[in-house]
Amino acid sequence: QKALYRYIGKVAAITPYDHVLEVGSGLGAGALLIAQEFKPASMTGVDASEHQVSNAKKNQSDTVSFCQGTAEN
């Protein structure tokens, strides 16, 4: 799965000026990998599961955040 996130980061050409949103971020591993390797200005992960978001928030930082929600709201 790391290879997929690296591929997406490269194809999207993420830069330090970008604000990246991942919908369906789960426990946040992909969002954290994108933040560490591509260093966008901000990385936000959104997931519908309160449990997943609660666990992902344990790894939040100044530039990485997680919140509960869906692509619809």
mmCIF file of C-alpha atoms in Angstrom:
data_model
loop_
_atom_site.group_PDB
_atom_site.id
_atom_site.type_symbol
_atom_site.label_atom_id
_atom_site.label_comp_id
_atom_site.label_asym_id
_atom_site.label_seq_id
_atom_site.Cartn_x
_atom_site.Cartn_y
_atom_site.Cartn_z
ATOM 1 C CA GLN A 1 0.000 0.000 0.000
ATOM 2 C CA LYS A 2 2.929 2.342 0.593
ATOM 3 C CA ALA A 3 3.888 1.987 -3.059
ATOM 4 C CA LEU A 4 0.393 3.117 -4.069
ATOM 5 C CA TYR A 5 0.593 6.261 -1.905
ATOM 6 C CA ARG A 6 4.051 7.046 -3.249
ATOM 7 C CA TYR A 7 2.750 6.640 -6.792
ATOM 8 C CA ILE A 8 -0.229 8.913 -6.091
ATOM 9 C CA GLY A 9 2.036 11.521 -4.517
ATOM 10 C CA LYS A 10 4.291 11.519 -7.562
ATOM 11 C CA VAL A 11 1.465 11.572 -10.110
ATOM 12 C CA ALA A 12 -0.304 14.363 -8.218
ATOM 13 C CA ALA A 13 3.038 16.208 -8.035
ATOM 14 C CA ILE A 14 2.431 17.205 -4.407
ATOM 15 C CA THR A 15 4.548 20.190 -3.362
ATOM 16 C CA PRO A 16 5.119 22.080 -0.092
ATOM 17 C CA TYR A 17 2.509 24.606 -1.310
ATOM 18 C CA ASP A 18 -0.305 22.053 -1.550
ATOM 19 C CA HIS A 19 -3.133 21.330 0.875
ATOM 20 C CA VAL A 20 -3.988 17.656 0.488
ATOM 21 C CA LEU A 21 -7.250 15.933 1.434
ATOM 22 C CA GLU A 22 -7.632 12.175 1.719
ATOM 23 C CA VAL A 23 -11.217 10.940 1.903
ATOM 24 C CA GLY A 24 -11.458 7.519 3.508
ATOM 25 C CA SER A 25 -8.209 7.884 5.417
ATOM 26 C CA GLY A 26 -8.853 5.059 7.891
ATOM 27 C CA LEU A 27 -6.151 4.923 10.548
ATOM 28 C CA GLY A 28 -4.161 7.589 8.718
ATOM 29 C CA ALA A 29 -1.154 5.595 7.517
ATOM 30 C CA GLY A 30 -1.458 6.861 3.944
ATOM 31 C CA ALA A 31 -1.932 10.460 4.987
ATOM 32 C CA LEU A 32 1.109 10.251 7.250
ATOM 33 C CA LEU A 33 3.225 8.736 4.477
ATOM 34 C CA ILE A 34 2.208 11.501 2.055
ATOM 35 C CA ALA A 35 2.979 14.136 4.706
ATOM 36 C CA GLN A 36 6.392 12.662 5.535
ATOM 37 C CA GLU A 37 7.561 12.012 1.995
ATOM 38 C CA PHE A 38 6.036 14.919 0.046
ATOM 39 C CA LYS A 39 5.742 17.537 2.824
ATOM 40 C CA PRO A 40 2.585 19.375 1.690
ATOM 41 C CA ALA A 41 1.606 22.557 3.545
ATOM 42 C CA SER A 42 -1.188 20.554 5.159
ATOM 43 C CA MET A 43 -2.570 17.032 5.011
ATOM 44 C CA THR A 44 -6.127 16.323 6.158
ATOM 45 C CA GLY A 45 -7.600 12.862 6.457
ATOM 46 C CA VAL A 46 -11.373 12.368 6.610
ATOM 47 C CA ASP A 47 -13.097 9.121 7.507
ATOM 48 C CA ALA A 48 -16.690 8.184 8.359
ATOM 49 C CA SER A 49 -15.618 5.921 11.222
ATOM 50 C CA GLU A 50 -15.324 7.621 14.600
ATOM 51 C CA HIS A 51 -13.113 4.763 15.796
ATOM 52 C CA GLN A 52 -10.700 5.099 12.867
ATOM 53 C CA VAL A 53 -10.465 8.877 13.255
ATOM 54 C CA SER A 54 -9.929 8.585 17.005
ATOM 55 C CA ASN A 55 -6.949 6.310 16.410
ATOM 56 C CA ALA A 56 -5.593 8.403 13.532
ATOM 57 C CA LYS A 57 -5.676 11.540 15.701
ATOM 58 C CA LYS A 58 -2.997 9.991 17.917
ATOM 59 C CA ASN A 59 -0.550 10.803 15.112
ATOM 60 C CA GLN A 60 -1.691 14.345 14.297
ATOM 61 C CA SER A 61 0.879 17.114 13.994
ATOM 62 C CA ASP A 62 1.026 20.775 13.026
ATOM 63 C CA THR A 63 0.532 19.849 9.374
ATOM 64 C CA VAL A 64 -1.441 16.575 9.612
ATOM 65 C CA SER A 65 -4.990 16.438 10.936
ATOM 66 C CA PHE A 66 -7.886 13.991 10.908
ATOM 67 C CA CYS A 67 -11.619 14.521 11.221
ATOM 68 C CA GLN A 68 -14.791 12.489 11.010
ATOM 69 C CA GLY A 69 -16.976 12.978 7.954
ATOM 70 C CA THR A 70 -17.672 11.849 4.411
ATOM 71 C CA ALA A 71 -17.077 13.269 0.956
ATOM 72 C CA GLU A 72 -20.717 14.349 1.011
ATOM 73 C CA ASN A 73 -20.421 16.587 4.067
#
